[in-house]
PDB file of C-alpha atoms in Angstrom:
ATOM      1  CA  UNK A 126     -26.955 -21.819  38.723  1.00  0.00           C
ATOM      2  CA  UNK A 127     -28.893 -21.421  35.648  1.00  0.00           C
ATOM      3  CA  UNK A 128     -29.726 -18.018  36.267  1.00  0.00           C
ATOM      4  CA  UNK A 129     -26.077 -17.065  36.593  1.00  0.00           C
ATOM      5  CA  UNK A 130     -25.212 -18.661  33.436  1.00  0.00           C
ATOM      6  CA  UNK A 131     -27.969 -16.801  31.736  1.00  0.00           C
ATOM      7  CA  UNK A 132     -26.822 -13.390  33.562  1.00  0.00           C
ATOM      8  CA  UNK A 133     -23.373 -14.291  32.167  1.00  0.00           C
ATOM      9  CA  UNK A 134     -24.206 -15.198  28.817  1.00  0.00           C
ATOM     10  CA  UNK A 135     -26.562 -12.140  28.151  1.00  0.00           C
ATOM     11  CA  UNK A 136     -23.452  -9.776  29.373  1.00  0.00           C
ATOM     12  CA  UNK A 137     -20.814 -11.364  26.803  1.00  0.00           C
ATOM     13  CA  UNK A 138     -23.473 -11.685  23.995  1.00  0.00           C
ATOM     14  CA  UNK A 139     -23.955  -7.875  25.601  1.00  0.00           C
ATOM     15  CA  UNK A 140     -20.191  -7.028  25.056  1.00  0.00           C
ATOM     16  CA  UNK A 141     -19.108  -9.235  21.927  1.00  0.00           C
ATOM     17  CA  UNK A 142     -22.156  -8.070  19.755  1.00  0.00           C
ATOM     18  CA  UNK A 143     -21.344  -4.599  19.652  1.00  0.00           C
ATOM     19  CA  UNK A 144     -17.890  -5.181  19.046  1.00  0.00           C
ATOM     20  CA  UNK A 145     -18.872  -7.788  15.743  1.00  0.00           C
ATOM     21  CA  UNK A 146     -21.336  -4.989  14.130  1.00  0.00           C
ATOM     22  CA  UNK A 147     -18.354  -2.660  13.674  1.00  0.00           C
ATOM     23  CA  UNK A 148     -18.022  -0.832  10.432  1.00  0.00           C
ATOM     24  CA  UNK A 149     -14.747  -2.798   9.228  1.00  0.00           C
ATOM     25  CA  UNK A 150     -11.505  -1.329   8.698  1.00  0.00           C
ATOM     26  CA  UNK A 151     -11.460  -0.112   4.861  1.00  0.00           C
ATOM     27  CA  UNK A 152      -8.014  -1.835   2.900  1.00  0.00           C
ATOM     28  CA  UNK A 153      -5.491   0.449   2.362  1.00  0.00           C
ATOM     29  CA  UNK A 154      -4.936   0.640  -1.355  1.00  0.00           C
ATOM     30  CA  UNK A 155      -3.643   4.393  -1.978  1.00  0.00           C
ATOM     31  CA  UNK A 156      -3.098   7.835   0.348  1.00  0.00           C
ATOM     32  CA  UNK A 157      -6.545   8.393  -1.156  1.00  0.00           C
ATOM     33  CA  UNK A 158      -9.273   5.730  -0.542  1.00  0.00           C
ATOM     34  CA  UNK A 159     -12.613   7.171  -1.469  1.00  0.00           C
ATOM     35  CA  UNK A 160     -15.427   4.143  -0.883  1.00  0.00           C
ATOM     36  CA  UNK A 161     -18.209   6.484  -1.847  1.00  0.00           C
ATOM     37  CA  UNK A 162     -17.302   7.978  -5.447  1.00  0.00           C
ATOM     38  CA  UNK A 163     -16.858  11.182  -4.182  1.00  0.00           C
ATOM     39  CA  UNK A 164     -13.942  12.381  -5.546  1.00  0.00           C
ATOM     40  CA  UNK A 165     -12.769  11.831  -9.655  1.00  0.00           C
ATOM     41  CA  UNK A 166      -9.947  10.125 -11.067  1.00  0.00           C
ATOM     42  CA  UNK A 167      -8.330  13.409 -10.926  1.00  0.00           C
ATOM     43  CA  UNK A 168      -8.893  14.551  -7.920  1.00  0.00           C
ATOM     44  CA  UNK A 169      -7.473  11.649  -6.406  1.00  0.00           C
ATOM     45  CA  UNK A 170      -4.200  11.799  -8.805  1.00  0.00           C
ATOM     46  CA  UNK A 171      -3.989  15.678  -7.450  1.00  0.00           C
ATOM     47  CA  UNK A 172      -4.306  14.497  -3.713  1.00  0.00           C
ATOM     48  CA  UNK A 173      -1.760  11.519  -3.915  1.00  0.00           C
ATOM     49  CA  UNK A 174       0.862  13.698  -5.862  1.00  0.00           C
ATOM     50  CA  UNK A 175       0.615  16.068  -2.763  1.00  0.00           C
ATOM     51  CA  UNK A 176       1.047  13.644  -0.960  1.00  0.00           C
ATOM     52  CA  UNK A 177       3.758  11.401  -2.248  1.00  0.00           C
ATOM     53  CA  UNK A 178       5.453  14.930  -3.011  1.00  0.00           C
ATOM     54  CA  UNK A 179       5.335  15.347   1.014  1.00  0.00           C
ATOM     55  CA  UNK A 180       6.415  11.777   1.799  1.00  0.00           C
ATOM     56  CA  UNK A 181       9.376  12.354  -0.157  1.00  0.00           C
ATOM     57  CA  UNK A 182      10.409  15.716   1.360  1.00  0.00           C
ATOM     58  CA  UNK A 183       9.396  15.394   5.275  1.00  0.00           C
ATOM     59  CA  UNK A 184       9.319  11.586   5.314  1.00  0.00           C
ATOM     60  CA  UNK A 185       5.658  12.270   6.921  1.00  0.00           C
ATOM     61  CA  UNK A 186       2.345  10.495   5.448  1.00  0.00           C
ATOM     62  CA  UNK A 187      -1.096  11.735   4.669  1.00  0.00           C
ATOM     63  CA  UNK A 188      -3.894   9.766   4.232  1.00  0.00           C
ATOM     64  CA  UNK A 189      -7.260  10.728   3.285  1.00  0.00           C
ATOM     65  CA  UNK A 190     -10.419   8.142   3.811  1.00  0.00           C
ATOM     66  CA  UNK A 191     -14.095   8.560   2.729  1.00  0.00           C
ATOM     67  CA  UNK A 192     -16.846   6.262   3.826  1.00  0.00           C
ATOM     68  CA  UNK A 193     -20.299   6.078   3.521  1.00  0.00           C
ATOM     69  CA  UNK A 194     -21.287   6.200   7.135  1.00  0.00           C
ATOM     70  CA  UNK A 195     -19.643   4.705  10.429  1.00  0.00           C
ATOM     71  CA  UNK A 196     -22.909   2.945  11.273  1.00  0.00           C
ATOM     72  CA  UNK A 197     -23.406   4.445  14.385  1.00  0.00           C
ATOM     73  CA  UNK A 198     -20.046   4.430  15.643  1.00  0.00           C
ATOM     74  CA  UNK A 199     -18.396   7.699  16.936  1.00  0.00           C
ATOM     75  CA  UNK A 200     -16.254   9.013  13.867  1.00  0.00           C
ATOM     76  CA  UNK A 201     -13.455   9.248  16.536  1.00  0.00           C
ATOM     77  CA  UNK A 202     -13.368   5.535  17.918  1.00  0.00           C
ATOM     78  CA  UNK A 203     -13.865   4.878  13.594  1.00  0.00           C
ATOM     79  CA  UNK A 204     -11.006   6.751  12.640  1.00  0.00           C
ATOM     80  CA  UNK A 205      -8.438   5.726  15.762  1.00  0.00           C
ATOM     81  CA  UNK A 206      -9.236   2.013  14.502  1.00  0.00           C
ATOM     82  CA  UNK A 207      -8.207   3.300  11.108  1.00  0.00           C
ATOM     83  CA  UNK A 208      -5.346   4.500  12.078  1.00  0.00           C
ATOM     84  CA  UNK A 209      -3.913   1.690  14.311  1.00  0.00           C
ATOM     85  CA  UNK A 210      -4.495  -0.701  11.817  1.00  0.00           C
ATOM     86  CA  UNK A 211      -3.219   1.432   8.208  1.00  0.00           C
ATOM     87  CA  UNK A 212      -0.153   2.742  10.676  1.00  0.00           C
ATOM     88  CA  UNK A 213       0.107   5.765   8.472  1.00  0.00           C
ATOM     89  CA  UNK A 214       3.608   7.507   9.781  1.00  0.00           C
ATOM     90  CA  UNK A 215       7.166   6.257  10.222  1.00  0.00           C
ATOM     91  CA  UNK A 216       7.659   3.690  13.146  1.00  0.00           C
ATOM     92  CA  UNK A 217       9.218   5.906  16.077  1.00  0.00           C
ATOM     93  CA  UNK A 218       8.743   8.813  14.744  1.00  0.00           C
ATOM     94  CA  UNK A 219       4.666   8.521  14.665  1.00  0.00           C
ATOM     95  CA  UNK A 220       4.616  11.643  11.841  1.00  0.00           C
ATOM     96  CA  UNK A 221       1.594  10.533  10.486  1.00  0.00           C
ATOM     97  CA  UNK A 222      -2.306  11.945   9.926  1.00  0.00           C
ATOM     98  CA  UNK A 223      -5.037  10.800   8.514  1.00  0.00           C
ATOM     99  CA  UNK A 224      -8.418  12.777   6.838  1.00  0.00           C
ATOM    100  CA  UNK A 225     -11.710  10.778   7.546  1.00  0.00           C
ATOM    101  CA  UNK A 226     -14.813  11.522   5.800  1.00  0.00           C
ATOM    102  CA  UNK A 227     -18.271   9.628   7.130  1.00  0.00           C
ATOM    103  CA  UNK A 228     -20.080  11.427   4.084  1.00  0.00           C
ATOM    104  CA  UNK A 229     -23.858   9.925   4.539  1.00  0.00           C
ATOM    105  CA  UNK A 230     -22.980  11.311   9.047  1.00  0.00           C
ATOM    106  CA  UNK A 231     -22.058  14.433   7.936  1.00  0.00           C
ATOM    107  CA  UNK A 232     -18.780  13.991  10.191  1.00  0.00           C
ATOM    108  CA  UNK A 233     -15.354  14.322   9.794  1.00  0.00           C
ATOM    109  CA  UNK A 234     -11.915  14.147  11.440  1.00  0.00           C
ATOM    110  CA  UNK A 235      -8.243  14.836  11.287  1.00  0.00           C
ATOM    111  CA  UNK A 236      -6.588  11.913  13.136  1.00  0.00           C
ATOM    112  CA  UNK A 237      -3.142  13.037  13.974  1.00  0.00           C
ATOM    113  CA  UNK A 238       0.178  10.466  14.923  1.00  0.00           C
ATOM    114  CA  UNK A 239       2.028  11.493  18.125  1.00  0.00           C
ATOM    115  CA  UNK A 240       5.114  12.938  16.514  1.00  0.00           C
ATOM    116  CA  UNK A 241       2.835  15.296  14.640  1.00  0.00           C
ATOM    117  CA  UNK A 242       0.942  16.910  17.601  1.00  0.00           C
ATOM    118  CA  UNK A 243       3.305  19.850  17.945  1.00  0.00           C
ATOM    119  CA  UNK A 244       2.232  20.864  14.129  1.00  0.00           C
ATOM    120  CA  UNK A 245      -1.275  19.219  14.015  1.00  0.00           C
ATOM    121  CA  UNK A 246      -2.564  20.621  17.569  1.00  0.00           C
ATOM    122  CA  UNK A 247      -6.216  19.422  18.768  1.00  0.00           C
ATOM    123  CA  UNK A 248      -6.701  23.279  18.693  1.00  0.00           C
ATOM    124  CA  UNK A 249      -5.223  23.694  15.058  1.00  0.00           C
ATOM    125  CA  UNK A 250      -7.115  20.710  13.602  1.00  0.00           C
ATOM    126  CA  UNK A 251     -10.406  21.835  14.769  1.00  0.00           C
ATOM    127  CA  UNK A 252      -9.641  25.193  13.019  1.00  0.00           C
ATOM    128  CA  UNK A 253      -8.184  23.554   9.846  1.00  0.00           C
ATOM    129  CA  UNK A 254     -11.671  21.513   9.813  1.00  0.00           C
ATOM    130  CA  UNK A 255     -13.728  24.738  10.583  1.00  0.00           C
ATOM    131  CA  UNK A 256     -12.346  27.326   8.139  1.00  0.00           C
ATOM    132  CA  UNK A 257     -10.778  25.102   5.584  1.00  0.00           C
ATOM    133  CA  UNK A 258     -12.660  21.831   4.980  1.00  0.00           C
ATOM    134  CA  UNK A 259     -16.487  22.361   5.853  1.00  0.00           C
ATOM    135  CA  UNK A 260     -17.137  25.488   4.353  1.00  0.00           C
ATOM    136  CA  UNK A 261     -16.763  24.105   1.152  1.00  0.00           C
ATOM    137  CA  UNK A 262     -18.638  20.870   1.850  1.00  0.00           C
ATOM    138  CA  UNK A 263     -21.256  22.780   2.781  1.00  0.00           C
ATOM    139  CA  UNK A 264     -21.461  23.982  -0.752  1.00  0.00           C
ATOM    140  CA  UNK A 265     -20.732  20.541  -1.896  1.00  0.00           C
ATOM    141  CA  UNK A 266     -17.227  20.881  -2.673  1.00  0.00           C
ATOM    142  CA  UNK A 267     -15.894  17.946  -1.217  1.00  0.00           C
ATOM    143  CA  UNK A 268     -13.055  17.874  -3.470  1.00  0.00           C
ATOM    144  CA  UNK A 269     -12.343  21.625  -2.989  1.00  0.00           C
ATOM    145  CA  UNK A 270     -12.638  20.725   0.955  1.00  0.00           C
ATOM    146  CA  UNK A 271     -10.615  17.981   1.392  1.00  0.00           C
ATOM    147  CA  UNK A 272      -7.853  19.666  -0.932  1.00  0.00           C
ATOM    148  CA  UNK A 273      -7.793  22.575   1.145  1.00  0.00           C
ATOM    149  CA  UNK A 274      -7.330  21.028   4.361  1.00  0.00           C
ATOM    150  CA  UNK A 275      -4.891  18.626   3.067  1.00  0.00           C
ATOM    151  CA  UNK A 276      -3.164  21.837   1.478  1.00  0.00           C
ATOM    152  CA  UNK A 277      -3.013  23.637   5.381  1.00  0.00           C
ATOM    153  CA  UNK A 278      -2.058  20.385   7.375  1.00  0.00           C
ATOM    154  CA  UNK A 279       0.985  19.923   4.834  1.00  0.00           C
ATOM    155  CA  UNK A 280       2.195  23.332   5.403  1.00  0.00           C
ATOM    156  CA  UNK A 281       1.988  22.623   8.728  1.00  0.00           C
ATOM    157  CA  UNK A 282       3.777  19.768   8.969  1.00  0.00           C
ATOM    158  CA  UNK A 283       6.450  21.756   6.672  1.00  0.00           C
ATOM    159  CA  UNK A 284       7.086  23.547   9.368  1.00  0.00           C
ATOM    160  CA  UNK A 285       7.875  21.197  11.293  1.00  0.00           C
ATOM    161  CA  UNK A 286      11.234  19.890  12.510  1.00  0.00           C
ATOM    162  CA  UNK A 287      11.355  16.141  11.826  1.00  0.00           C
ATOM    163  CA  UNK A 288      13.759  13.265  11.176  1.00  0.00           C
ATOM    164  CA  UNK A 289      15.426  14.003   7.219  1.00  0.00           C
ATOM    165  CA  UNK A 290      13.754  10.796   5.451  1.00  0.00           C
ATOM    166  CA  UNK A 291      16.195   8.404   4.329  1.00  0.00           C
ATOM    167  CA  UNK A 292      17.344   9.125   0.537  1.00  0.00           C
ATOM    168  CA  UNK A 293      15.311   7.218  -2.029  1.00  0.00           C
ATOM    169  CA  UNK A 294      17.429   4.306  -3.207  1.00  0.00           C
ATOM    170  CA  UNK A 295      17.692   4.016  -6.896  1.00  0.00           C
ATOM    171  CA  UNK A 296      15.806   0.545  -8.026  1.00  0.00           C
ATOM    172  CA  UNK A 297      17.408  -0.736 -11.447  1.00  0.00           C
ATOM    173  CA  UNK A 298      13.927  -2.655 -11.695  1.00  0.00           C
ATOM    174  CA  UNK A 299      12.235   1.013 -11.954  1.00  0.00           C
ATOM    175  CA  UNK A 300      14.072   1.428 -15.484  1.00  0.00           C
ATOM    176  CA  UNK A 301      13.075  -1.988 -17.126  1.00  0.00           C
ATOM    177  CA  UNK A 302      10.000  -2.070 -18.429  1.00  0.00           C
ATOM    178  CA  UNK A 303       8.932  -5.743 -17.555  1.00  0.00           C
ATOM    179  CA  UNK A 304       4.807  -5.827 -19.668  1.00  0.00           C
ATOM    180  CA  UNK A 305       7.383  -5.088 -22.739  1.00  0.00           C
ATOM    181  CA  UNK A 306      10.798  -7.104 -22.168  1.00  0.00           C
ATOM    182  CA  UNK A 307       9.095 -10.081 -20.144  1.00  0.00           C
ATOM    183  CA  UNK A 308       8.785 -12.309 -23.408  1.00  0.00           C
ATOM    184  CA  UNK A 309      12.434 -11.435 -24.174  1.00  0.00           C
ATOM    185  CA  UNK A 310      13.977 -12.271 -20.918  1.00  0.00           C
ATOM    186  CA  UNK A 311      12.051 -15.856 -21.046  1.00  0.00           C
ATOM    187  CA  UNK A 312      13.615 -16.237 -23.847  1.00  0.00           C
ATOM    188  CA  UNK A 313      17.112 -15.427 -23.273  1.00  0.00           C
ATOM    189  CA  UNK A 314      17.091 -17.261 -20.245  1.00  0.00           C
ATOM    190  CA  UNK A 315      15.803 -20.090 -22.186  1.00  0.00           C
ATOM    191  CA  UNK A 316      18.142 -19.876 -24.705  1.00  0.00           C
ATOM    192  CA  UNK A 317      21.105 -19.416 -22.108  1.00  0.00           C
ATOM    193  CA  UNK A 318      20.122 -22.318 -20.488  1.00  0.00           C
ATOM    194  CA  UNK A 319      19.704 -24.603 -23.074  1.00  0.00           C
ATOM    195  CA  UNK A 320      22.637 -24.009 -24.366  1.00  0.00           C
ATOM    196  CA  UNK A 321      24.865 -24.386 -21.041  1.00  0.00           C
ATOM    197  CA  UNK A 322      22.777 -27.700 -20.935  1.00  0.00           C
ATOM    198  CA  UNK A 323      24.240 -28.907 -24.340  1.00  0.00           C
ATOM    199  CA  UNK A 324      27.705 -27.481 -23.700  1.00  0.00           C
ATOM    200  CA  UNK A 325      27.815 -29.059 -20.370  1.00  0.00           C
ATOM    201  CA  UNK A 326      26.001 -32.031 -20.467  1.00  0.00           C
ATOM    202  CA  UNK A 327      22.551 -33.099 -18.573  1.00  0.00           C
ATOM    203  CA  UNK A 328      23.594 -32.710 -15.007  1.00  0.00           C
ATOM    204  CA  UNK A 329      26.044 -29.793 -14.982  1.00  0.00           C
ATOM    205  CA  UNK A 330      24.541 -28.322 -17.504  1.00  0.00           C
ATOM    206  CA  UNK A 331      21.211 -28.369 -15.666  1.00  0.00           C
ATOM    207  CA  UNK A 332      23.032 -27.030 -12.496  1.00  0.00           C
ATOM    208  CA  UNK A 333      24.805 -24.111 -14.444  1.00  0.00           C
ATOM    209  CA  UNK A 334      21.368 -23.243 -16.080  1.00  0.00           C
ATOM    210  CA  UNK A 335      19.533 -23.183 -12.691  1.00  0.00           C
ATOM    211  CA  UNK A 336      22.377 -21.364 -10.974  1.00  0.00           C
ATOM    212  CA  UNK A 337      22.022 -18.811 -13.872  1.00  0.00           C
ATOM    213  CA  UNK A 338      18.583 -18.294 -13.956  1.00  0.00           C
ATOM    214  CA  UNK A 339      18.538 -17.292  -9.684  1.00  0.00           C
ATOM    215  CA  UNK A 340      21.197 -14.957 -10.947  1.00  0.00           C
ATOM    216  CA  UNK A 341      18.922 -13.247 -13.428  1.00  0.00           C
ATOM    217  CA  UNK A 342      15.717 -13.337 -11.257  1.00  0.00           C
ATOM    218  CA  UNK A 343      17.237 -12.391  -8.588  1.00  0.00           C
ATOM    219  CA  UNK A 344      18.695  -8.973 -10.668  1.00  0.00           C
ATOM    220  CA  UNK A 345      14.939  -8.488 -12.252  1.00  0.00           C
ATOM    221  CA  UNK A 346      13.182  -9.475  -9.188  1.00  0.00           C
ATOM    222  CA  UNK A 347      15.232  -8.156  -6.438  1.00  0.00           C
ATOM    223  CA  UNK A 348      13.771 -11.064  -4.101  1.00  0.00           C
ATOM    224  CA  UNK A 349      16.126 -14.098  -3.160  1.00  0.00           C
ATOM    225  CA  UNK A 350      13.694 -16.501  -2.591  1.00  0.00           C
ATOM    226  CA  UNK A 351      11.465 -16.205  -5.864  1.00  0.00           C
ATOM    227  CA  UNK A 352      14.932 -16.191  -7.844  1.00  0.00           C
ATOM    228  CA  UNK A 353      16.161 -19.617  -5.636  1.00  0.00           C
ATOM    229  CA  UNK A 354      12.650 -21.036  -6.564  1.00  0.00           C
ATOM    230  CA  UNK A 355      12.656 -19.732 -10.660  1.00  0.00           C
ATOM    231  CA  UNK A 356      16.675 -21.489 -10.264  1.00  0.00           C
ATOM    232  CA  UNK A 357      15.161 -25.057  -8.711  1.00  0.00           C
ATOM    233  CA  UNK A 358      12.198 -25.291 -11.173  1.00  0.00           C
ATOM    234  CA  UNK A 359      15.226 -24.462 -14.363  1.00  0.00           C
ATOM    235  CA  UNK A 360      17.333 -27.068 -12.837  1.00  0.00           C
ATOM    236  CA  UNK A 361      14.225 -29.904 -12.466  1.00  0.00           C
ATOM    237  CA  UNK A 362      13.078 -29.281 -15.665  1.00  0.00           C
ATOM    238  CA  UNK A 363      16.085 -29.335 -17.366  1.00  0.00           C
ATOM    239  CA  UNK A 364      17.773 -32.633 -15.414  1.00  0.00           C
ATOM    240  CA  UNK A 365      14.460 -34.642 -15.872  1.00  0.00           C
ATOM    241  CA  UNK A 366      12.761 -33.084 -18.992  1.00  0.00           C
ATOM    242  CA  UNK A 367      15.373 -32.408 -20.897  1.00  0.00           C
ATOM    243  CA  UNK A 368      16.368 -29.217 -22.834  1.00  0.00           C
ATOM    244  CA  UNK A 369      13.478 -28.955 -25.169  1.00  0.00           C
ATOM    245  CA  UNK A 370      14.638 -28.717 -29.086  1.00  0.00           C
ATOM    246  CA  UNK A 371      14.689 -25.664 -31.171  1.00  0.00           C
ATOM    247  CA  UNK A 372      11.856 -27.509 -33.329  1.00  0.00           C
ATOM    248  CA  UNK A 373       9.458 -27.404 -29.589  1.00  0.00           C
ATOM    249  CA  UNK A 374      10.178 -24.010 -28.837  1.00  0.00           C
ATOM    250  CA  UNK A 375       6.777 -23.289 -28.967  1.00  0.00           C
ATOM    251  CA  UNK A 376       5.256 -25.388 -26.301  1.00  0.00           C
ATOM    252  CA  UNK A 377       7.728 -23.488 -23.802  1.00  0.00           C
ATOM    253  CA  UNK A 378       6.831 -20.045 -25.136  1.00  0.00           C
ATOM    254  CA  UNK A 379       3.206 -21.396 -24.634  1.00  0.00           C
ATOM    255  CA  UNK A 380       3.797 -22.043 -21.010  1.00  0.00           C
ATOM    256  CA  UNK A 381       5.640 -18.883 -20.455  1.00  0.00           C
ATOM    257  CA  UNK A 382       2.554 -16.669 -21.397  1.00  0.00           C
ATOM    258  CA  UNK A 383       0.902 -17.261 -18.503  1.00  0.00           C
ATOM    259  CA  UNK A 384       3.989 -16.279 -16.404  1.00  0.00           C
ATOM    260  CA  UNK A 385       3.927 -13.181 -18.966  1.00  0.00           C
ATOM    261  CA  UNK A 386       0.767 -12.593 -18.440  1.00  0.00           C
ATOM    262  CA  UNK A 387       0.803 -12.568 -14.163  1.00  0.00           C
ATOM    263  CA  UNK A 388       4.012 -10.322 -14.654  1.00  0.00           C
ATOM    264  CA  UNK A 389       1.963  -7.910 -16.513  1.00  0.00           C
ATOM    265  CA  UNK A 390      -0.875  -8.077 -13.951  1.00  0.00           C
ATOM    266  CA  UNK A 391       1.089  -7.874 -11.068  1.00  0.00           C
ATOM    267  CA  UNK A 392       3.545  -5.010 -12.228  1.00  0.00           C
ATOM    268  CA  UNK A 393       0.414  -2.453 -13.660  1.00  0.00           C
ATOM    269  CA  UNK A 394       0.595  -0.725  -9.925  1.00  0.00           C
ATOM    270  CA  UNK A 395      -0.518   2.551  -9.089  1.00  0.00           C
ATOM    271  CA  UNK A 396      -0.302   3.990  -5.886  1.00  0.00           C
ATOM    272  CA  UNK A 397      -2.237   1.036  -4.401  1.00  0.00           C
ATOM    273  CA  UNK A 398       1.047  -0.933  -4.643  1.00  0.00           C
ATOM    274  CA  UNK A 399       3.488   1.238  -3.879  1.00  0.00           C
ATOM    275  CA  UNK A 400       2.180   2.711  -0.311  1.00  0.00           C
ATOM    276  CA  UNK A 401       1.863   1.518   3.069  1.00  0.00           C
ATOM    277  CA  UNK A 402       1.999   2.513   6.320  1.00  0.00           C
ATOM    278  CA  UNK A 403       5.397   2.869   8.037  1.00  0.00           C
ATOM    279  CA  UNK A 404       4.413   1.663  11.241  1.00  0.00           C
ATOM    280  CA  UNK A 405       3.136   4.822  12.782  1.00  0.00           C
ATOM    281  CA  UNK A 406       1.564   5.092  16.274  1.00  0.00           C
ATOM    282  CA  UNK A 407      -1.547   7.105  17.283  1.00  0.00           C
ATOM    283  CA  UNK A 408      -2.900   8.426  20.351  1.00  0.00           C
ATOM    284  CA  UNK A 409      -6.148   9.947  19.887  1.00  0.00           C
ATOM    285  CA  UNK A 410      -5.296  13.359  19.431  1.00  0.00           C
ATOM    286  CA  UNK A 411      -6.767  15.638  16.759  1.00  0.00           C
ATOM    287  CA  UNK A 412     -10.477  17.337  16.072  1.00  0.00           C
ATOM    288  CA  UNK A 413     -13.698  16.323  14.678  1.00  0.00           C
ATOM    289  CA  UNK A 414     -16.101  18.313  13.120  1.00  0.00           C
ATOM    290  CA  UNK A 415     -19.669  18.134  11.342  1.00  0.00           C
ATOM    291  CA  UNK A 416     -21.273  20.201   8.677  1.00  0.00           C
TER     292      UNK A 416
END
């Protein structure tokens, strides 16, 4: 019995451990994530214009990953992983691809989303990895490389008949600049409310200030939820602390900074905060390559 127990332990230890030393799935903050310095500031503002510029046209996503190595790990179980878990592509329509670099492995591959196979053949990505990308990483153009392949899969996909992506929807929140007008609209909401408090009394007054504040967070914000919370908190703090005096003002604005301050933090986004994946599916088709 104990020898069956050790047979059976030795083949899950056997199965698990291999599965545990896996090269982890890289975050996905950008179209470009370069974990190895590679590429400059530059050249990744270049790539993710490209990109974006493609999203926005064809409704299709690029992404482009470097890592140091895959640790052993073939580049295309790696970059599969990748792609099931970023989901580069929109959901249903599976228009996605994705550009792995293992730069230390000398290995590459073009990962391509099932609704992109009849652009992005296995055929055509091996030739887009052969003629376009390692020739210049040979030379130590990785830049130059990765550009140019990214430059031939987009025309590709160009050519391509897809889905028209849905028109962008105009954000009011895009025109207000919130690191600049975040001390004034703590303010005005402060003052707004303070005064509905005096007009009204303690209770209503408290009520109409909360009910105004989820008004105006929920028009800065766009989320319901964080403008019903902002509208509780104004109603609490009015109904039990009372509407602070002209003469305290400042130990409100004092507590407000750090609310300006995580507004500021949170809204200095780049790319990082702006893209995901759309939900995209992959099936293992595409090429690898070496150089």
């Amino acid at each position: 019995m104990k020898a069956v127990r050790a047979v059976l332990l030795a083949l899950l230890l056997g199965w698990a451990l291999p599965a545990f030393a896996l090269v982890a799935v890289p975050q996905l903050t950008g179209r470009v994530v370069d974990q190895t310095g590679t590429l400059s500031s530059g050249d990744i503002a270049q790539l993710t214009e490209k990109l974006a510029d493609l999203q926005t046209r064809k409704g299709s996503q690029i992404a482009v990953l470097i890592v140091p190595t895959t640790d052993g790990e073939a580049i295309e179980q790696f970059s599969l992983r990748v792609a099931e878990a970023w989901k580069i592509g929109r959901k249903k329509i599976d228009d996605g691809a994705l550009l792995v670099v293992a730069k230390n492995d000398r290995r590459l591959r073009i990962e391509v989303g099932y609704g992109l196979e009849g652009a992005l053949t296995d055929v055509t990505s091996k030739r887009i990895i052969d003629e376009d990308i390692t020739p210049k990483f040979k030379s130590g153009d990785f830049a130059g490389g990765i550009s140019a392949g990214v430059n031939r899969m987009i025309g590709l996909i160009n050519g391509e008949k897809l889905p028209a992506p849905e028109p962008p929807h105009w954000d009011y929140r895009q025109s207000i600049d919130f690191d600049h007008l975040n001390p004034f609209w703590l303010f005005f909401a402060f003052f707004v409310s303070a005064t509905l408090r005096s007009v009204l009394g303690r209770l209503l007054g408290s009520f109409a200030a909360g009910a105004f504040v989820t008004a105006l967070a929920w028009f800065l914000l766009g989320s319901l939820g964080l403008a019903l919370a902002a509208g509780v908190l104004t109603f609490l703090i009015f109904v039990f602390a009372g509407a602070p005096s002209s003469g305290r003002g400042g130990s409100w604005s004092s507590s407000g900074s750090s609310s300006s301050d995580w507004s500021s933090s949170s809204s200095s986004s780049s790319d990082s905060g702006s893209f995901s994946g759309g939900g995209g599916s992959f099936g293992g088709g595409g090429a690898s390559g070496s150089w």
